[in-house]
PDB file of C-alpha atoms in Angstrom:
ATOM      1  CA  MET A   1       0.000   0.000   0.000  1.00 47.00           C
ATOM      2  CA  ASN A   2       2.671   2.514   0.928  1.00 61.00           C
ATOM      3  CA  GLU A   3       4.791   2.153  -2.200  1.00 85.00           C
ATOM      4  CA  ILE A   4       7.832   4.350  -1.630  1.00 95.00           C
ATOM      5  CA  VAL A   5      10.291   5.468  -4.255  1.00 96.00           C
ATOM      6  CA  CYS A   6      13.351   7.639  -3.609  1.00 98.00           C
ATOM      7  CA  ALA A   7      11.527  10.890  -4.422  1.00 97.00           C
ATOM      8  CA  SER A   8       8.570  10.260  -2.108  1.00 97.00           C
ATOM      9  CA  GLY A   9      10.901   8.866   0.566  1.00 97.00           C
ATOM     10  CA  VAL A  10      12.946  12.071   0.622  1.00 98.00           C
ATOM     11  CA  GLU A  11       9.789  14.054   1.393  1.00 97.00           C
ATOM     12  CA  LEU A  12       9.188  11.957   4.516  1.00 97.00           C
ATOM     13  CA  LEU A  13      12.660  12.378   6.037  1.00 97.00           C
ATOM     14  CA  MET A  14      11.951  15.379   8.239  1.00 97.00           C
ATOM     15  CA  GLU A  15       8.849  13.853   9.824  1.00 96.00           C
ATOM     16  CA  TYR A  16      10.664  10.546  10.140  1.00 97.00           C
ATOM     17  CA  LEU A  17      13.513  12.175  12.037  1.00 95.00           C
ATOM     18  CA  ASP A  18      11.157  14.240  14.205  1.00 94.00           C
ATOM     19  CA  GLY A  19       9.474  10.975  15.166  1.00 95.00           C
ATOM     20  CA  ILE A  20       6.011  11.945  13.969  1.00 95.00           C
ATOM     21  CA  LEU A  21       5.624   9.648  10.975  1.00 96.00           C
ATOM     22  CA  PRO A  22       2.805   7.076  11.342  1.00 96.00           C
ATOM     23  CA  PRO A  23       4.269   3.616  12.124  1.00 96.00           C
ATOM     24  CA  GLU A  24       3.267   2.022   8.811  1.00 95.00           C
ATOM     25  CA  LEU A  25       4.918   4.804   6.766  1.00 96.00           C
ATOM     26  CA  ARG A  26       7.933   4.662   9.025  1.00 97.00           C
ATOM     27  CA  ALA A  27       8.287   0.932   8.400  1.00 96.00           C
ATOM     28  CA  ALA A  28       7.815   1.396   4.650  1.00 97.00           C
ATOM     29  CA  LEU A  29      10.529   4.083   4.555  1.00 97.00           C
ATOM     30  CA  ASP A  30      12.890   1.942   6.645  1.00 97.00           C
ATOM     31  CA  GLU A  31      12.362  -0.914   4.227  1.00 97.00           C
ATOM     32  CA  HIS A  32      12.944   1.208   1.133  1.00 97.00           C
ATOM     33  CA  VAL A  33      16.115   2.862   2.466  1.00 97.00           C
ATOM     34  CA  ALA A  34      17.556  -0.460   3.659  1.00 97.00           C
ATOM     35  CA  GLY A  35      17.217  -1.868   0.156  1.00 97.00           C
ATOM     36  CA  CYS A  36      18.303   1.248  -1.742  1.00 97.00           C
ATOM     37  CA  PRO A  37      22.014   2.157  -1.792  1.00 97.00           C
ATOM     38  CA  ARG A  38      21.203   5.568  -3.293  1.00 97.00           C
ATOM     39  CA  CYS A  39      18.821   6.452  -0.478  1.00 98.00           C
ATOM     40  CA  THR A  40      21.259   5.131   2.129  1.00 97.00           C
ATOM     41  CA  ALA A  41      23.895   7.465   0.670  1.00 97.00           C
ATOM     42  CA  PHE A  42      21.452  10.343   0.384  1.00 98.00           C
ATOM     43  CA  VAL A  43      20.234   9.995   3.967  1.00 98.00           C
ATOM     44  CA  ALA A  44      23.825  10.044   5.255  1.00 97.00           C
ATOM     45  CA  SER A  45      24.445  13.372   3.510  1.00 98.00           C
ATOM     46  CA  TYR A  46      21.046  14.770   4.585  1.00 98.00           C
ATOM     47  CA  LEU A  47      21.856  13.925   8.204  1.00 98.00           C
ATOM     48  CA  ALA A  48      25.354  15.413   8.028  1.00 98.00           C
ATOM     49  CA  THR A  49      24.277  18.728   6.501  1.00 98.00           C
ATOM     50  CA  PRO A  50      23.067  20.450   9.711  1.00 98.00           C
ATOM     51  CA  ARG A  51      26.240  19.460  11.599  1.00 98.00           C
ATOM     52  CA  ILE A  52      28.570  20.650   8.841  1.00 98.00           C
ATOM     53  CA  MET A  53      26.699  23.948   8.509  1.00 98.00           C
ATOM     54  CA  ARG A  54      26.613  24.383  12.300  1.00 98.00           C
ATOM     55  CA  GLU A  55      30.354  23.920  12.659  1.00 98.00           C
ATOM     56  CA  ALA A  56      31.133  26.093   9.638  1.00 98.00           C
ATOM     57  CA  THR A  57      29.050  29.023  10.942  1.00 97.00           C
ATOM     58  CA  ALA A  58      30.122  28.960  14.601  1.00 96.00           C
ATOM     59  CA  ALA A  59      31.459  32.524  14.740  1.00 93.00           C
ATOM     60  CA  ALA A  60      33.492  33.392  17.840  1.00 95.00           C
ATOM     61  CA  LEU A  61      32.792  36.597  19.744  1.00 97.00           C
ATOM     62  CA  PRO A  62      35.699  38.997  19.136  1.00 96.00           C
ATOM     63  CA  ALA A  63      37.279  40.351  22.357  1.00 95.00           C
ATOM     64  CA  ASP A  64      36.824  43.984  21.312  1.00 96.00           C
ATOM     65  CA  LEU A  65      33.122  43.366  20.799  1.00 97.00           C
ATOM     66  CA  GLU A  66      32.834  41.991  24.315  1.00 96.00           C
ATOM     67  CA  ALA A  67      34.370  45.228  25.584  1.00 96.00           C
ATOM     68  CA  SER A  68      32.085  47.425  23.500  1.00 96.00           C
ATOM     69  CA  LEU A  69      29.015  45.454  24.651  1.00 97.00           C
ATOM     70  CA  ARG A  70      30.007  46.205  28.244  1.00 95.00           C
ATOM     71  CA  ALA A  71      30.507  49.887  27.472  1.00 95.00           C
ATOM     72  CA  PHE A  72      27.137  50.013  25.723  1.00 96.00           C
ATOM     73  CA  LEU A  73      25.304  48.380  28.623  1.00 95.00           C
ATOM     74  CA  ARG A  74      27.182  50.498  31.185  1.00 92.00           C
ATOM     75  CA  ALA A  75      25.949  53.645  29.438  1.00 92.00           C
ATOM     76  CA  ARG A  76      22.318  52.509  29.355  1.00 90.00           C
ATOM     77  CA  THR A  77      21.810  50.417  32.481  1.00 90.00           C
ATOM     78  CA  ASN A  78      23.110  50.261  36.026  1.00 88.00           C
ATOM     79  CA  ALA A  79      25.133  47.172  35.200  1.00 88.00           C
ATOM     80  CA  PHE A  80      28.889  47.030  34.584  1.00 88.00           C
ATOM     81  CA  ARG A  81      29.331  50.260  36.544  1.00 84.00           C
ATOM     82  CA  SER A  82      31.831  48.829  38.986  1.00 76.00           C
ATOM     83  CA  ARG A  83      34.241  47.589  36.325  1.00 61.00           C
TER      84      ARG A  83
ATOM     85  CA  MET B   1      43.007  28.981  47.035  1.00 56.00           C
ATOM     86  CA  ALA B   2      39.624  29.487  45.463  1.00 64.00           C
ATOM     87  CA  VAL B   3      36.907  27.221  46.727  1.00 64.00           C
ATOM     88  CA  PRO B   4      34.829  25.801  43.876  1.00 65.00           C
ATOM     89  CA  ILE B   5      31.268  27.002  44.260  1.00 74.00           C
ATOM     90  CA  GLU B   6      28.220  25.896  42.398  1.00 82.00           C
ATOM     91  CA  GLU B   7      27.225  28.028  39.420  1.00 88.00           C
ATOM     92  CA  PRO B   8      23.884  29.737  39.993  1.00 91.00           C
ATOM     93  CA  THR B   9      21.138  28.656  37.585  1.00 92.00           C
ATOM     94  CA  ASP B  10      19.807  31.062  34.958  1.00 93.00           C
ATOM     95  CA  GLU B  11      16.527  31.316  36.820  1.00 91.00           C
ATOM     96  CA  THR B  12      18.285  32.263  40.081  1.00 92.00           C
ATOM     97  CA  LEU B  13      20.278  34.936  38.262  1.00 94.00           C
ATOM     98  CA  VAL B  14      17.198  36.338  36.545  1.00 93.00           C
ATOM     99  CA  ALA B  15      15.309  36.570  39.818  1.00 92.00           C
ATOM    100  CA  ARG B  16      18.255  38.395  41.401  1.00 93.00           C
ATOM    101  CA  ALA B  17      18.702  40.687  38.406  1.00 93.00           C
ATOM    102  CA  ALA B  18      14.976  41.495  38.292  1.00 92.00           C
ATOM    103  CA  SER B  19      15.132  42.614  41.924  1.00 92.00           C
ATOM    104  CA  GLY B  20      17.917  45.056  41.144  1.00 91.00           C
ATOM    105  CA  ASP B  21      21.099  42.986  41.513  1.00 92.00           C
ATOM    106  CA  ASP B  22      23.040  44.224  38.495  1.00 92.00           C
ATOM    107  CA  SER B  23      25.956  41.892  39.131  1.00 93.00           C
ATOM    108  CA  ALA B  24      23.566  39.004  38.395  1.00 94.00           C
ATOM    109  CA  PHE B  25      22.698  40.592  35.064  1.00 95.00           C
ATOM    110  CA  GLU B  26      26.411  40.838  34.288  1.00 95.00           C
ATOM    111  CA  VAL B  27      26.780  37.098  34.856  1.00 95.00           C
ATOM    112  CA  ILE B  28      23.855  36.479  32.469  1.00 96.00           C
ATOM    113  CA  VAL B  29      25.550  38.610  29.810  1.00 97.00           C
ATOM    114  CA  GLU B  30      28.845  36.798  30.255  1.00 96.00           C
ATOM    115  CA  ARG B  31      27.112  33.449  30.074  1.00 96.00           C
ATOM    116  CA  TYR B  32      25.193  34.147  26.854  1.00 97.00           C
ATOM    117  CA  GLN B  33      27.044  36.847  24.899  1.00 98.00           C
ATOM    118  CA  ALA B  34      28.966  34.380  22.713  1.00 97.00           C
ATOM    119  CA  ARG B  35      25.822  32.392  21.875  1.00 97.00           C
ATOM    120  CA  VAL B  36      23.759  35.478  21.091  1.00 98.00           C
ATOM    121  CA  PHE B  37      26.535  36.781  18.845  1.00 98.00           C
ATOM    122  CA  ARG B  38      26.710  33.483  16.973  1.00 97.00           C
ATOM    123  CA  LEU B  39      22.937  33.448  16.504  1.00 98.00           C
ATOM    124  CA  ALA B  40      23.015  37.071  15.305  1.00 98.00           C
ATOM    125  CA  CYS B  41      25.728  36.265  12.737  1.00 97.00           C
ATOM    126  CA  ARG B  42      23.642  33.383  11.429  1.00 97.00           C
ATOM    127  CA  LEU B  43      20.416  35.381  11.155  1.00 97.00           C
ATOM    128  CA  THR B  44      21.919  38.667   9.938  1.00 96.00           C
ATOM    129  CA  SER B  45      25.575  39.208   9.064  1.00 94.00           C
ATOM    130  CA  GLU B  46      28.863  39.801  10.848  1.00 93.00           C
ATOM    131  CA  THR B  47      28.342  43.487  10.102  1.00 93.00           C
ATOM    132  CA  ASP B  48      24.944  43.667  11.800  1.00 95.00           C
ATOM    133  CA  ALA B  49      25.605  41.141  14.575  1.00 97.00           C
ATOM    134  CA  PRO B  50      27.258  43.640  16.984  1.00 97.00           C
ATOM    135  CA  ASP B  51      24.136  45.852  16.973  1.00 97.00           C
ATOM    136  CA  VAL B  52      21.880  42.827  17.422  1.00 98.00           C
ATOM    137  CA  LEU B  53      24.020  41.703  20.363  1.00 98.00           C
ATOM    138  CA  GLN B  54      23.757  45.084  22.100  1.00 98.00           C
ATOM    139  CA  ASP B  55      20.049  45.529  21.469  1.00 98.00           C
ATOM    140  CA  THR B  56      19.266  41.997  22.633  1.00 98.00           C
ATOM    141  CA  PHE B  57      20.869  42.447  26.050  1.00 98.00           C
ATOM    142  CA  LEU B  58      19.404  45.922  26.473  1.00 97.00           C
ATOM    143  CA  ARG B  59      15.939  44.487  25.823  1.00 97.00           C
ATOM    144  CA  VAL B  60      16.605  41.582  28.166  1.00 97.00           C
ATOM    145  CA  TYR B  61      17.598  44.057  30.878  1.00 95.00           C
ATOM    146  CA  GLN B  62      14.518  46.187  30.280  1.00 94.00           C
ATOM    147  CA  HIS B  63      12.181  43.197  30.324  1.00 94.00           C
ATOM    148  CA  LEU B  64      13.665  41.133  33.146  1.00 92.00           C
ATOM    149  CA  ALA B  65      10.653  41.832  35.326  1.00 88.00           C
ATOM    150  CA  SER B  66       8.311  40.386  32.696  1.00 89.00           C
ATOM    151  CA  PHE B  67      10.101  37.023  32.510  1.00 89.00           C
ATOM    152  CA  ARG B  68       7.510  34.720  34.023  1.00 82.00           C
ATOM    153  CA  GLY B  69       9.413  31.500  34.208  1.00 79.00           C
ATOM    154  CA  GLU B  70       6.803  29.769  32.061  1.00 78.00           C
ATOM    155  CA  SER B  71       9.534  28.892  29.578  1.00 80.00           C
ATOM    156  CA  GLN B  72      13.208  28.285  30.219  1.00 88.00           C
ATOM    157  CA  PHE B  73      15.174  31.523  30.458  1.00 93.00           C
ATOM    158  CA  ARG B  74      17.352  30.367  27.577  1.00 91.00           C
ATOM    159  CA  THR B  75      14.299  29.952  25.313  1.00 91.00           C
ATOM    160  CA  TRP B  76      13.037  33.396  26.311  1.00 93.00           C
ATOM    161  CA  LEU B  77      16.439  34.958  25.634  1.00 95.00           C
ATOM    162  CA  TYR B  78      16.756  33.233  22.246  1.00 95.00           C
ATOM    163  CA  ARG B  79      13.314  34.479  21.328  1.00 94.00           C
ATOM    164  CA  ILE B  80      14.314  38.072  22.111  1.00 96.00           C
ATOM    165  CA  ALA B  81      17.612  37.631  20.231  1.00 97.00           C
ATOM    166  CA  SER B  82      15.852  36.121  17.201  1.00 97.00           C
ATOM    167  CA  ASN B  83      13.224  38.855  17.063  1.00 96.00           C
ATOM    168  CA  THR B  84      15.879  41.533  17.424  1.00 97.00           C
ATOM    169  CA  ALA B  85      17.899  39.973  14.603  1.00 97.00           C
ATOM    170  CA  LEU B  86      14.854  39.697  12.339  1.00 95.00           C
ATOM    171  CA  MET B  87      13.937  43.349  12.974  1.00 95.00           C
ATOM    172  CA  HIS B  88      17.466  44.399  12.040  1.00 94.00           C
ATOM    173  CA  ARG B  89      17.315  42.335   8.893  1.00 92.00           C
ATOM    174  CA  ARG B  90      14.002  43.822   7.825  1.00 89.00           C
ATOM    175  CA  ALA B  91      15.499  47.279   8.242  1.00 87.00           C
ATOM    176  CA  THR B  92      18.304  46.371   5.838  1.00 83.00           C
ATOM    177  CA  ALA B  93      17.515  46.201   2.134  1.00 75.00           C
ATOM    178  CA  ARG B  94      17.871  42.642   0.901  1.00 75.00           C
ATOM    179  CA  ARG B  95      20.239  42.287  -2.003  1.00 76.00           C
ATOM    180  CA  PRO B  96      19.045  40.144  -4.890  1.00 77.00           C
ATOM    181  CA  VAL B  97      20.475  36.653  -4.594  1.00 83.00           C
ATOM    182  CA  GLU B  98      20.631  33.700  -6.896  1.00 88.00           C
ATOM    183  CA  PRO B  99      18.075  31.081  -5.815  1.00 91.00           C
ATOM    184  CA  LEU B 100      19.252  27.690  -4.585  1.00 96.00           C
ATOM    185  CA  ASP B 101      16.677  25.558  -6.398  1.00 95.00           C
ATOM    186  CA  ALA B 102      19.363  24.124  -8.660  1.00 96.00           C
ATOM    187  CA  PHE B 103      20.772  22.296  -5.630  1.00 97.00           C
ATOM    188  CA  LEU B 104      17.615  20.329  -4.854  1.00 97.00           C
ATOM    189  CA  PRO B 105      17.917  16.549  -5.349  1.00 97.00           C
ATOM    190  CA  ARG B 106      17.426  15.199  -8.867  1.00 96.00           C
ATOM    191  CA  PHE B 107      15.267  12.197  -9.696  1.00 97.00           C
ATOM    192  CA  ASN B 108      14.670  10.225 -12.875  1.00 96.00           C
ATOM    193  CA  ALA B 109      11.235   9.566 -14.393  1.00 96.00           C
ATOM    194  CA  GLU B 110      10.707   6.595 -12.048  1.00 95.00           C
ATOM    195  CA  GLY B 111      11.354   8.809  -9.023  1.00 96.00           C
ATOM    196  CA  GLU B 112      14.756   7.250  -8.317  1.00 97.00           C
ATOM    197  CA  HIS B 113      17.785   9.310  -7.331  1.00 97.00           C
ATOM    198  CA  ALA B 114      19.596  10.352 -10.486  1.00 95.00           C
ATOM    199  CA  GLY B 115      23.077  10.189  -8.986  1.00 94.00           C
ATOM    200  CA  ALA B 116      25.244   7.210  -8.075  1.00 96.00           C
ATOM    201  CA  PRO B 117      25.546   6.290  -4.367  1.00 96.00           C
ATOM    202  CA  ALA B 118      29.173   7.435  -4.190  1.00 96.00           C
ATOM    203  CA  ASP B 119      28.197  10.912  -5.434  1.00 97.00           C
ATOM    204  CA  LEU B 120      25.031  11.088  -3.337  1.00 97.00           C
ATOM    205  CA  GLN B 121      26.935  10.660  -0.085  1.00 96.00           C
ATOM    206  CA  VAL B 122      29.813  13.069  -0.821  1.00 97.00           C
ATOM    207  CA  ALA B 123      28.157  15.937   1.107  1.00 97.00           C
ATOM    208  CA  SER B 124      28.286  13.860   4.287  1.00 97.00           C
ATOM    209  CA  HIS B 125      32.010  14.518   4.544  1.00 96.00           C
ATOM    210  CA  ALA B 126      32.227  17.845   2.726  1.00 97.00           C
ATOM    211  CA  ASP B 127      33.957  19.259   5.810  1.00 97.00           C
ATOM    212  CA  GLU B 128      36.835  16.799   5.361  1.00 97.00           C
ATOM    213  CA  LEU B 129      37.133  17.467   1.635  1.00 97.00           C
ATOM    214  CA  LEU B 130      37.138  21.258   1.776  1.00 97.00           C
ATOM    215  CA  ASP B 131      39.442  23.826   3.289  1.00 97.00           C
ATOM    216  CA  HIS B 132      38.090  24.958   6.662  1.00 96.00           C
ATOM    217  CA  GLN B 133      38.264  28.713   5.927  1.00 97.00           C
ATOM    218  CA  PHE B 134      36.803  28.280   2.467  1.00 98.00           C
ATOM    219  CA  LEU B 135      33.894  26.252   3.822  1.00 98.00           C
ATOM    220  CA  ALA B 136      33.230  28.815   6.588  1.00 97.00           C
ATOM    221  CA  GLN B 137      33.089  31.600   4.005  1.00 97.00           C
ATOM    222  CA  LYS B 138      30.818  29.659   1.659  1.00 98.00           C
ATOM    223  CA  ALA B 139      28.555  28.537   4.501  1.00 98.00           C
ATOM    224  CA  ARG B 140      27.965  32.156   5.563  1.00 96.00           C
ATOM    225  CA  GLU B 141      27.220  33.145   1.984  1.00 95.00           C
ATOM    226  CA  VAL B 142      24.834  30.315   1.242  1.00 97.00           C
ATOM    227  CA  ILE B 143      22.780  30.790   4.418  1.00 96.00           C
ATOM    228  CA  ALA B 144      22.168  34.377   3.312  1.00 94.00           C
ATOM    229  CA  ARG B 145      20.974  33.026  -0.053  1.00 95.00           C
ATOM    230  CA  LEU B 146      18.223  30.886   1.464  1.00 96.00           C
ATOM    231  CA  PRO B 147      14.709  32.369   1.249  1.00 94.00           C
ATOM    232  CA  ASP B 148      14.200  34.295   4.526  1.00 93.00           C
ATOM    233  CA  GLY B 149      11.587  31.912   5.920  1.00 95.00           C
ATOM    234  CA  TYR B 150      13.794  28.880   5.261  1.00 97.00           C
ATOM    235  CA  ARG B 151      16.842  30.593   6.693  1.00 97.00           C
ATOM    236  CA  ASP B 152      15.118  31.521   9.963  1.00 97.00           C
ATOM    237  CA  ALA B 153      13.667  28.057  10.503  1.00 98.00           C
ATOM    238  CA  PHE B 154      16.918  26.284   9.571  1.00 98.00           C
ATOM    239  CA  VAL B 155      19.115  28.546  11.717  1.00 98.00           C
ATOM    240  CA  LEU B 156      16.954  28.192  14.816  1.00 97.00           C
ATOM    241  CA  ARG B 157      16.161  24.505  14.415  1.00 98.00           C
ATOM    242  CA  ASP B 158      19.374  23.040  13.030  1.00 98.00           C
ATOM    243  CA  LEU B 159      22.124  25.516  13.884  1.00 98.00           C
ATOM    244  CA  GLU B 160      20.866  26.722  17.270  1.00 96.00           C
ATOM    245  CA  GLU B 161      19.298  23.321  17.925  1.00 96.00           C
ATOM    246  CA  MET B 162      15.990  24.636  19.258  1.00 95.00           C
ATOM    247  CA  SER B 163      13.023  22.262  19.278  1.00 94.00           C
ATOM    248  CA  THR B 164      10.551  22.414  16.396  1.00 96.00           C
ATOM    249  CA  GLU B 165       7.901  23.699  18.839  1.00 95.00           C
ATOM    250  CA  ASP B 166      10.129  26.508  20.163  1.00 94.00           C
ATOM    251  CA  VAL B 167      11.021  27.551  16.604  1.00 96.00           C
ATOM    252  CA  ALA B 168       7.324  27.566  15.692  1.00 96.00           C
ATOM    253  CA  GLN B 169       6.521  29.813  18.657  1.00 94.00           C
ATOM    254  CA  THR B 170       9.440  32.137  17.982  1.00 94.00           C
ATOM    255  CA  LEU B 171       8.589  32.571  14.308  1.00 95.00           C
ATOM    256  CA  GLY B 172       4.820  32.542  14.818  1.00 95.00           C
ATOM    257  CA  ILE B 173       4.210  29.676  12.390  1.00 97.00           C
ATOM    258  CA  ALA B 174       2.878  26.127  12.754  1.00 98.00           C
ATOM    259  CA  PRO B 175       5.273  23.275  13.621  1.00 97.00           C
ATOM    260  CA  ALA B 176       4.414  21.623  10.277  1.00 97.00           C
ATOM    261  CA  ALA B 177       5.544  24.770   8.470  1.00 98.00           C
ATOM    262  CA  VAL B 178       8.797  24.760  10.454  1.00 98.00           C
ATOM    263  CA  ARG B 179       9.450  21.170   9.402  1.00 98.00           C
ATOM    264  CA  GLN B 180       8.670  21.897   5.784  1.00 98.00           C
ATOM    265  CA  ARG B 181      11.030  24.916   5.679  1.00 98.00           C
ATOM    266  CA  VAL B 182      13.830  23.185   7.556  1.00 98.00           C
ATOM    267  CA  HIS B 183      13.535  20.208   5.230  1.00 98.00           C
ATOM    268  CA  ARG B 184      13.720  22.369   2.077  1.00 98.00           C
ATOM    269  CA  ALA B 185      16.690  24.257   3.511  1.00 98.00           C
ATOM    270  CA  ARG B 186      18.474  20.992   4.314  1.00 98.00           C
ATOM    271  CA  LEU B 187      17.888  19.738   0.783  1.00 98.00           C
ATOM    272  CA  MET B 188      19.263  22.932  -0.764  1.00 98.00           C
ATOM    273  CA  LEU B 189      22.263  23.077   1.549  1.00 98.00           C
ATOM    274  CA  ARG B 190      23.010  19.388   1.128  1.00 98.00           C
ATOM    275  CA  GLY B 191      23.057  19.909  -2.655  1.00 98.00           C
ATOM    276  CA  TYR B 192      25.168  23.012  -2.256  1.00 98.00           C
ATOM    277  CA  LEU B 193      27.741  21.112  -0.167  1.00 98.00           C
ATOM    278  CA  SER B 194      27.790  18.352  -2.808  1.00 98.00           C
ATOM    279  CA  ASP B 195      28.429  20.937  -5.479  1.00 97.00           C
ATOM    280  CA  LEU B 196      31.224  22.563  -3.469  1.00 97.00           C
ATOM    281  CA  ALA B 197      32.811  19.135  -3.059  1.00 96.00           C
ATOM    282  CA  GLY B 198      32.689  18.674  -6.823  1.00 94.00           C
ATOM    283  CA  VAL B 199      29.687  16.433  -7.549  1.00 94.00           C
ATOM    284  CA  LYS B 200      26.175  17.098  -8.832  1.00 88.00           C
ATOM    285  CA  PRO B 201      23.512  17.361  -6.127  1.00 84.00           C
TER     286      PRO B 201
END
């Protein structure tokens, strides 16, 4: 009944990973991916994408910005007055 | 010698700060400034992030008394930071960008993936194949090329690792819409990473 091909399987990935896919669809997707080397490869890259993007966009706070944030808040609040 | 003492929880600090203890507010700033800056860079740009950072903590200070403890402090803070970032972005004219639709997955007439398995999985180790600096630069650029709604949902859900429900509340959209946008963003970015690593999406 739930005939899954790669294209329809891809559209279920988000719900699958969020754990909200109905059990029968979940089982059908599991079965398709297990028997499909292309989907197995695709899913690996789909899963890795958030991590790679997260690590690549993890900007560090520059020290001078930390100092200017303090100065800004000191001027507008009662905080950072004693430093 | 310093005696190790237990770190006060966010909620303890907020309660102290709300009753006028400014040193507690300073600890909150120190605890979250790096994370707010990172979020601001992801939702706006490195140019706008410093203003977002300042405005976020000013608003937090001004609204400490209205924090009800119904959500975690961190969620509340992220919501203020996100809204501040989005307001800054709306105030800045958006430059025309090339859409990312070309990076969506390709299927043949039978609905099967067009690529070979070896090519399809290349994006999963794009970070090992590409120069670190180069990837960081490209990642910043491509996030700014996502449609705004996709960018916001992807940044909050996948980069800041908020729950789908918290993202939905922050952006004022349904959880199903969050999932749909995050999914589309993942597909585009996955294809983009494949392309950077030298294979077709």
